[in-house]
Amino acid sequence: MSFLLGKKSASAPVSGATTPRTSGVADPVFEPISDEPHLVGHPGYLTESHNEALKAFTELLAKAGLYSPASEDGTVEASPDEATLLRFLRARSFQPEAALAQFQSANEWRKQHDVENLFASGFTAEEFEDTKRFYPRWTGRRDKHGLPLFVYRISALEPLQKELDAIPAERRYQRIIGLYEQMIKFSFRLCSYLPHPTSPLPVSASTSIIDLGDASFSSMFRLRNHFQEASKLATANYPETLGSIVIVNAPSFFPTVWSWIKGWFDEGTRNKIHILSKDPQSLTTLSTLIKPKDLPKIYGGELDWTFVEEPNLDEEAKAVLGEMPKGPAVFNLKTGKVEKPTAPVF
C-alpha cells in the first residue's frame, strides 16, 4: 500500500498514474512490482473533485456530531484528522454519503467494543507482546516511501495453532483490535514524524510482505478463519491502511488459497496485492519498494531480522525512541515522545 511523487498542490488536478494496477483482481498474477505512484487521494495530492468530496464529507460528519474542527489558535486539532477522513473517502471512491455510512458504522463498532478503553487498559505488556507472535510484525524498518514494513511468515504459525485455538474468540478479536490501534497510533505516527519523501504529509498506510514459504496446504486451510477475521475487521473499521501487499514464495497450490481469500478484500485492496512465485529471482523485485538495508536477508536484502525477533530499528527511529516500547503505546507527534494510551474523559 507506491508513494514516489513529489508534493503537489492540494487543489491541483493530479495527472498520470491515476488508474490502479489490476494484478490479482480476479486470479493471482505472478509479475514484478511496479514503482508506479499511488498517492492520488492522499493528503496533499487531491484533485478538485477530491477536495469537494472532502468538504462535503466533513460537513456531513459535523451534522452527525462526528467531527470537531481545529481551534483557531491551533491548540486543538481537528478530529478526526484529514488523513483519517481521506482513508474513509478512498475506501468509498470519494462518495461522501457512502463514506459517512462506513464511518458511522465504524464509530458504532468502536463504542460496542469500547476500543479506547481496551487499548488504554485492556492488556498487560506481557500479553500484548505475546500477541504479536500470531500476526504481522513490524520489522522496525520502512519502505522507500517511509511506510512501516511489516512481515507475516505463515509457517511460523503452524506450531502455534493449538495455542491460537485455545484463546477465546472474543479475546482473540480484542487482540486484533489492540494491534490495529497500535499500528495507527504508534507506527504510523512515528513514521510520520521521521523524515520521509512526502514530509510533512502523514504516513497512513503500511507495506506488508506475506511469506508463504514452507506453509502447508493443511495449515493454510486450518488458519483461514484466523486470517479472515483480521481481514474483515480491517476492511470495515480501519479502511485504506494497507499499502503494497507483496505475497512471496507462493506455492503451487496458491490459486486455491487465492479463491478463498480474494473475496475478503474490496477491489481497491486487491489491486494492491502483488504475488511473487518461489523463483529466487522474483525476490529482487522487492527492491523497487524497499532499500536493501531495510529488507530482511531472507528476501534478498541486507537486514538481520527474522519474523520471531523484535523490530530492528533504523538509525533515525532509534535516535527518537532509543528502544521499542513494550505493551500498548502511542507516539505523540507534537513532543516526539512515546506515551501510554489513555482513554478519553467525558
Tab-separated table of N, CA and C in Angstrom, residues 86-167:
chain	number	residue	atom	x	y	z
A	86	LEU	N	-9.733	11.007	4.701
A	86	LEU	CA	-9.406	10.581	3.345
A	86	LEU	C	-9.332	9.069	3.227
A	87	ARG	N	-8.950	8.381	4.282
A	87	ARG	CA	-8.962	6.917	4.237
A	87	ARG	C	-10.383	6.407	3.986
A	88	PHE	N	-11.348	6.953	4.701
A	88	PHE	CA	-12.730	6.520	4.511
A	88	PHE	C	-13.260	6.937	3.139
A	89	LEU	N	-12.864	8.098	2.669
A	89	LEU	CA	-13.293	8.528	1.338
A	89	LEU	C	-12.699	7.645	0.245
A	90	ARG	N	-11.409	7.316	0.341
A	90	ARG	CA	-10.802	6.445	-0.669
A	90	ARG	C	-11.470	5.081	-0.673
A	91	ALA	N	-11.817	4.600	0.517
A	91	ALA	CA	-12.462	3.289	0.607
A	91	ALA	C	-13.814	3.273	-0.085
A	92	ARG	N	-14.424	4.440	-0.230
A	92	ARG	CA	-15.749	4.530	-0.857
A	92	ARG	C	-15.713	5.407	-2.111
A	93	SER	N	-14.567	5.363	-2.797
A	93	SER	CA	-14.422	6.034	-4.096
A	93	SER	C	-14.841	7.499	-4.052
A	94	PHE	N	-14.549	8.150	-2.937
A	94	PHE	CA	-14.826	9.577	-2.740
A	94	PHE	C	-16.311	9.916	-2.894
A	95	GLN	N	-17.145	8.998	-2.439
A	95	GLN	CA	-18.580	9.259	-2.367
A	95	GLN	C	-18.914	9.616	-0.917
A	96	PRO	N	-19.174	10.889	-0.618
A	96	PRO	CA	-19.344	11.333	0.771
A	96	PRO	C	-20.411	10.577	1.553
A	97	GLU	N	-21.553	10.312	0.946
A	97	GLU	CA	-22.626	9.619	1.659
A	97	GLU	C	-22.206	8.203	2.038
A	98	ALA	N	-21.544	7.516	1.109
A	98	ALA	CA	-21.089	6.156	1.389
A	98	ALA	C	-19.996	6.160	2.452
A	99	ALA	N	-19.102	7.145	2.385
A	99	ALA	CA	-18.046	7.256	3.395
A	99	ALA	C	-18.644	7.540	4.762
A	100	LEU	N	-19.685	8.367	4.799
A	100	LEU	CA	-20.363	8.656	6.064
A	100	LEU	C	-20.953	7.388	6.662
A	101	ALA	N	-21.600	6.576	5.830
A	101	ALA	CA	-22.206	5.339	6.327
A	101	ALA	C	-21.150	4.418	6.928
A	102	GLN	N	-20.002	4.289	6.260
A	102	GLN	CA	-18.953	3.428	6.799
A	102	GLN	C	-18.360	4.020	8.067
A	103	PHE	N	-18.170	5.330	8.088
A	103	PHE	CA	-17.613	5.970	9.279
A	103	PHE	C	-18.552	5.795	10.464
A	104	GLN	N	-19.841	5.979	10.251
A	104	GLN	CA	-20.816	5.805	11.329
A	104	GLN	C	-20.799	4.370	11.841
A	105	SER	N	-20.715	3.414	10.918
A	105	SER	CA	-20.662	2.009	11.309
A	105	SER	C	-19.406	1.718	12.125
A	106	ALA	N	-18.268	2.252	11.676
A	106	ALA	CA	-17.015	2.049	12.402
A	106	ALA	C	-17.063	2.718	13.767
A	107	ASN	N	-17.698	3.871	13.840
A	107	ASN	CA	-17.819	4.579	15.117
A	107	ASN	C	-18.662	3.782	16.108
A	108	GLU	N	-19.759	3.203	15.625
A	108	GLU	CA	-20.596	2.361	16.485
A	108	GLU	C	-19.838	1.118	16.918
A	109	TRP	N	-19.057	0.562	16.015
A	109	TRP	CA	-18.233	-0.612	16.334
A	109	TRP	C	-17.235	-0.272	17.437
A	110	ARG	N	-16.624	0.897	17.376
A	110	ARG	CA	-15.668	1.305	18.400
A	110	ARG	C	-16.351	1.426	19.756
A	111	LYS	N	-17.579	1.958	19.762
A	111	LYS	CA	-18.323	2.044	21.016
A	111	LYS	C	-18.674	0.655	21.539
A	112	GLN	N	-19.131	-0.202	20.647
A	112	GLN	CA	-19.536	-1.552	21.037
A	112	GLN	C	-18.398	-2.309	21.697
A	113	HIS	N	-17.205	-2.137	21.171
A	113	HIS	CA	-16.046	-2.873	21.691
A	113	HIS	C	-15.196	-2.028	22.638
A	114	ASP	N	-15.694	-0.827	22.980
A	114	ASP	CA	-15.007	0.044	23.935
A	114	ASP	C	-13.517	0.148	23.589
A	115	VAL	N	-13.256	0.477	22.342
A	115	VAL	CA	-11.902	0.402	21.800
A	115	VAL	C	-10.914	1.282	22.557
A	116	GLU	N	-11.304	2.506	22.887
A	116	GLU	CA	-10.363	3.412	23.553
A	116	GLU	C	-9.924	2.858	24.905
A	117	ASN	N	-10.881	2.375	25.686
A	117	ASN	CA	-10.537	1.801	26.992
A	117	ASN	C	-9.788	0.486	26.850
A	118	LEU	N	-10.172	-0.303	25.847
A	118	LEU	CA	-9.488	-1.573	25.615
A	118	LEU	C	-8.009	-1.340	25.355
A	119	PHE	N	-7.702	-0.395	24.474
A	119	PHE	CA	-6.303	-0.133	24.141
A	119	PHE	C	-5.557	0.498	25.307
A	120	ALA	N	-6.253	1.327	26.083
A	120	ALA	CA	-5.601	2.035	27.189
A	120	ALA	C	-5.315	1.131	28.375
A	121	SER	N	-6.219	0.210	28.666
A	121	SER	CA	-6.058	-0.564	29.911
A	121	SER	C	-6.442	-2.033	29.790
A	122	GLY	N	-6.672	-2.506	28.577
A	122	GLY	CA	-7.159	-3.872	28.416
A	122	GLY	C	-6.101	-4.936	28.270
A	123	PHE	N	-4.819	-4.545	28.243
A	123	PHE	CA	-3.747	-5.520	28.036
A	123	PHE	C	-2.584	-5.258	28.986
A	124	THR	N	-2.003	-6.318	29.494
A	124	THR	CA	-0.707	-6.174	30.146
A	124	THR	C	0.347	-6.103	29.050
A	125	ALA	N	1.500	-5.573	29.387
A	125	ALA	CA	2.580	-5.511	28.400
A	125	ALA	C	2.953	-6.910	27.931
A	126	GLU	N	2.911	-7.871	28.862
A	126	GLU	CA	3.297	-9.243	28.528
A	126	GLU	C	2.340	-9.851	27.507
A	127	GLU	N	1.035	-9.691	27.755
A	127	GLU	CA	0.065	-10.259	26.816
A	127	GLU	C	0.163	-9.581	25.456
A	128	PHE	N	0.323	-8.273	25.469
A	128	PHE	CA	0.363	-7.532	24.214
A	128	PHE	C	1.560	-7.956	23.367
A	129	GLU	N	2.709	-8.105	23.994
A	129	GLU	CA	3.898	-8.531	23.256
A	129	GLU	C	3.748	-9.961	22.762
A	130	ASP	N	3.142	-10.816	23.576
A	130	ASP	CA	2.932	-12.211	23.185
A	130	ASP	C	2.003	-12.310	21.981
A	131	THR	N	1.032	-11.419	21.906
A	131	THR	CA	0.062	-11.420	20.815
A	131	THR	C	0.727	-11.243	19.459
A	132	LYS	N	1.828	-10.524	19.417
A	132	LYS	CA	2.486	-10.212	18.151
A	132	LYS	C	2.992	-11.455	17.430
A	133	ARG	N	3.130	-12.568	18.155
A	133	ARG	CA	3.619	-13.796	17.521
A	133	ARG	C	2.655	-14.320	16.467
A	134	PHE	N	1.372	-13.966	16.582
A	134	PHE	CA	0.344	-14.544	15.723
A	134	PHE	C	-0.036	-13.667	14.533
A	135	TYR	N	0.556	-12.495	14.427
A	135	TYR	CA	0.098	-11.523	13.431
A	135	TYR	C	1.291	-10.869	12.728
A	136	PRO	N	1.040	-10.082	11.674
A	136	PRO	CA	2.153	-9.387	11.011
A	136	PRO	C	2.964	-8.560	12.005
A	137	ARG	N	4.283	-8.616	11.837
A	137	ARG	CA	5.168	-7.926	12.776
A	137	ARG	C	5.938	-6.825	12.060
A	138	TRP	N	6.103	-5.703	12.767
A	138	TRP	CA	6.890	-4.618	12.203
A	138	TRP	C	8.366	-4.965	12.290
A	139	THR	N	9.063	-4.773	11.185
A	139	THR	CA	10.495	-5.063	11.137
A	139	THR	C	11.321	-3.997	11.847
A	140	GLY	N	10.716	-2.836	12.095
A	140	GLY	CA	11.470	-1.693	12.608
A	140	GLY	C	12.006	-0.827	11.480
A	141	ARG	N	11.691	-1.234	10.244
A	141	ARG	CA	12.169	-0.507	9.068
A	141	ARG	C	10.995	0.013	8.238
A	142	ARG	N	11.344	0.817	7.239
A	142	ARG	CA	10.341	1.433	6.384
A	142	ARG	C	10.683	1.190	4.919
A	143	ASP	N	9.681	1.284	4.060
A	143	ASP	CA	9.963	1.145	2.638
A	143	ASP	C	10.545	2.456	2.100
A	144	LYS	N	10.754	2.532	0.807
A	144	LYS	CA	11.401	3.708	0.220
A	144	LYS	C	10.590	4.986	0.396
A	145	HIS	N	9.322	4.842	0.698
A	145	HIS	CA	8.443	5.997	0.797
A	145	HIS	C	8.091	6.341	2.231
A	146	GLY	N	8.721	5.626	3.176
A	146	GLY	CA	8.529	5.944	4.584
A	146	GLY	C	7.445	5.156	5.277
A	147	LEU	N	6.803	4.221	4.579
A	147	LEU	CA	5.754	3.415	5.193
A	147	LEU	C	6.373	2.295	6.024
A	148	PRO	N	5.814	1.989	7.205
A	148	PRO	CA	6.364	0.904	8.016
A	148	PRO	C	6.253	-0.428	7.286
A	149	LEU	N	7.315	-1.219	7.370
A	149	LEU	CA	7.370	-2.512	6.692
A	149	LEU	C	7.041	-3.635	7.669
A	150	PHE	N	5.951	-4.332	7.405
A	150	PHE	CA	5.532	-5.468	8.215
A	150	PHE	C	5.795	-6.770	7.460
A	151	VAL	N	6.021	-7.842	8.208
A	151	VAL	CA	6.220	-9.171	7.627
A	151	VAL	C	5.314	-10.159	8.347
A	152	TYR	N	4.746	-11.070	7.582
A	152	TYR	CA	3.914	-12.141	8.154
A	152	TYR	C	4.389	-13.454	7.561
A	153	ARG	N	5.070	-14.258	8.359
A	153	ARG	CA	5.554	-15.562	7.892
A	153	ARG	C	4.570	-16.629	8.371
A	154	ILE	N	3.781	-17.139	7.454
A	154	ILE	CA	2.667	-18.017	7.801
A	154	ILE	C	3.133	-19.319	8.446
A	155	SER	N	4.252	-19.872	7.989
A	155	SER	CA	4.706	-21.148	8.544
A	155	SER	C	5.060	-21.033	10.019
A	156	ALA	N	5.360	-19.819	10.496
A	156	ALA	CA	5.680	-19.626	11.913
A	156	ALA	C	4.469	-19.861	12.795
A	157	LEU	N	3.274	-19.839	12.208
A	157	LEU	CA	2.061	-20.048	12.992
A	157	LEU	C	1.721	-21.520	13.173
A	158	GLU	N	2.282	-22.383	12.327
A	158	GLU	CA	1.910	-23.800	12.376
A	158	GLU	C	2.123	-24.412	13.759
A	159	PRO	N	3.286	-24.231	14.395
A	159	PRO	CA	3.460	-24.812	15.735
A	159	PRO	C	2.642	-24.111	16.813
A	160	LEU	N	2.040	-22.962	16.472
A	160	LEU	CA	1.259	-22.198	17.443
A	160	LEU	C	-0.241	-22.417	17.282
A	161	GLN	N	-0.620	-23.308	16.363
A	161	GLN	CA	-2.036	-23.473	16.042
A	161	GLN	C	-2.884	-23.806	17.266
A	162	LYS	N	-2.446	-24.773	18.071
A	162	LYS	CA	-3.227	-25.164	19.252
A	162	LYS	C	-3.311	-24.017	20.258
A	163	GLU	N	-2.220	-23.306	20.410
A	163	GLU	CA	-2.206	-22.169	21.329
A	163	GLU	C	-3.166	-21.080	20.861
A	164	LEU	N	-3.188	-20.848	19.563
A	164	LEU	CA	-4.095	-19.849	19.000
A	164	LEU	C	-5.547	-20.277	19.183
A	165	ASP	N	-5.825	-21.540	18.928
A	165	ASP	CA	-7.192	-22.052	19.063
A	165	ASP	C	-7.685	-21.999	20.502
A	166	ALA	N	-6.749	-22.051	21.454
A	166	ALA	CA	-7.134	-22.061	22.871
A	166	ALA	C	-7.538	-20.679	23.379
A	167	ILE	N	-7.217	-19.641	22.628
A	167	ILE	CA	-7.590	-18.281	23.041
A	167	ILE	C	-9.073	-18.079	22.759
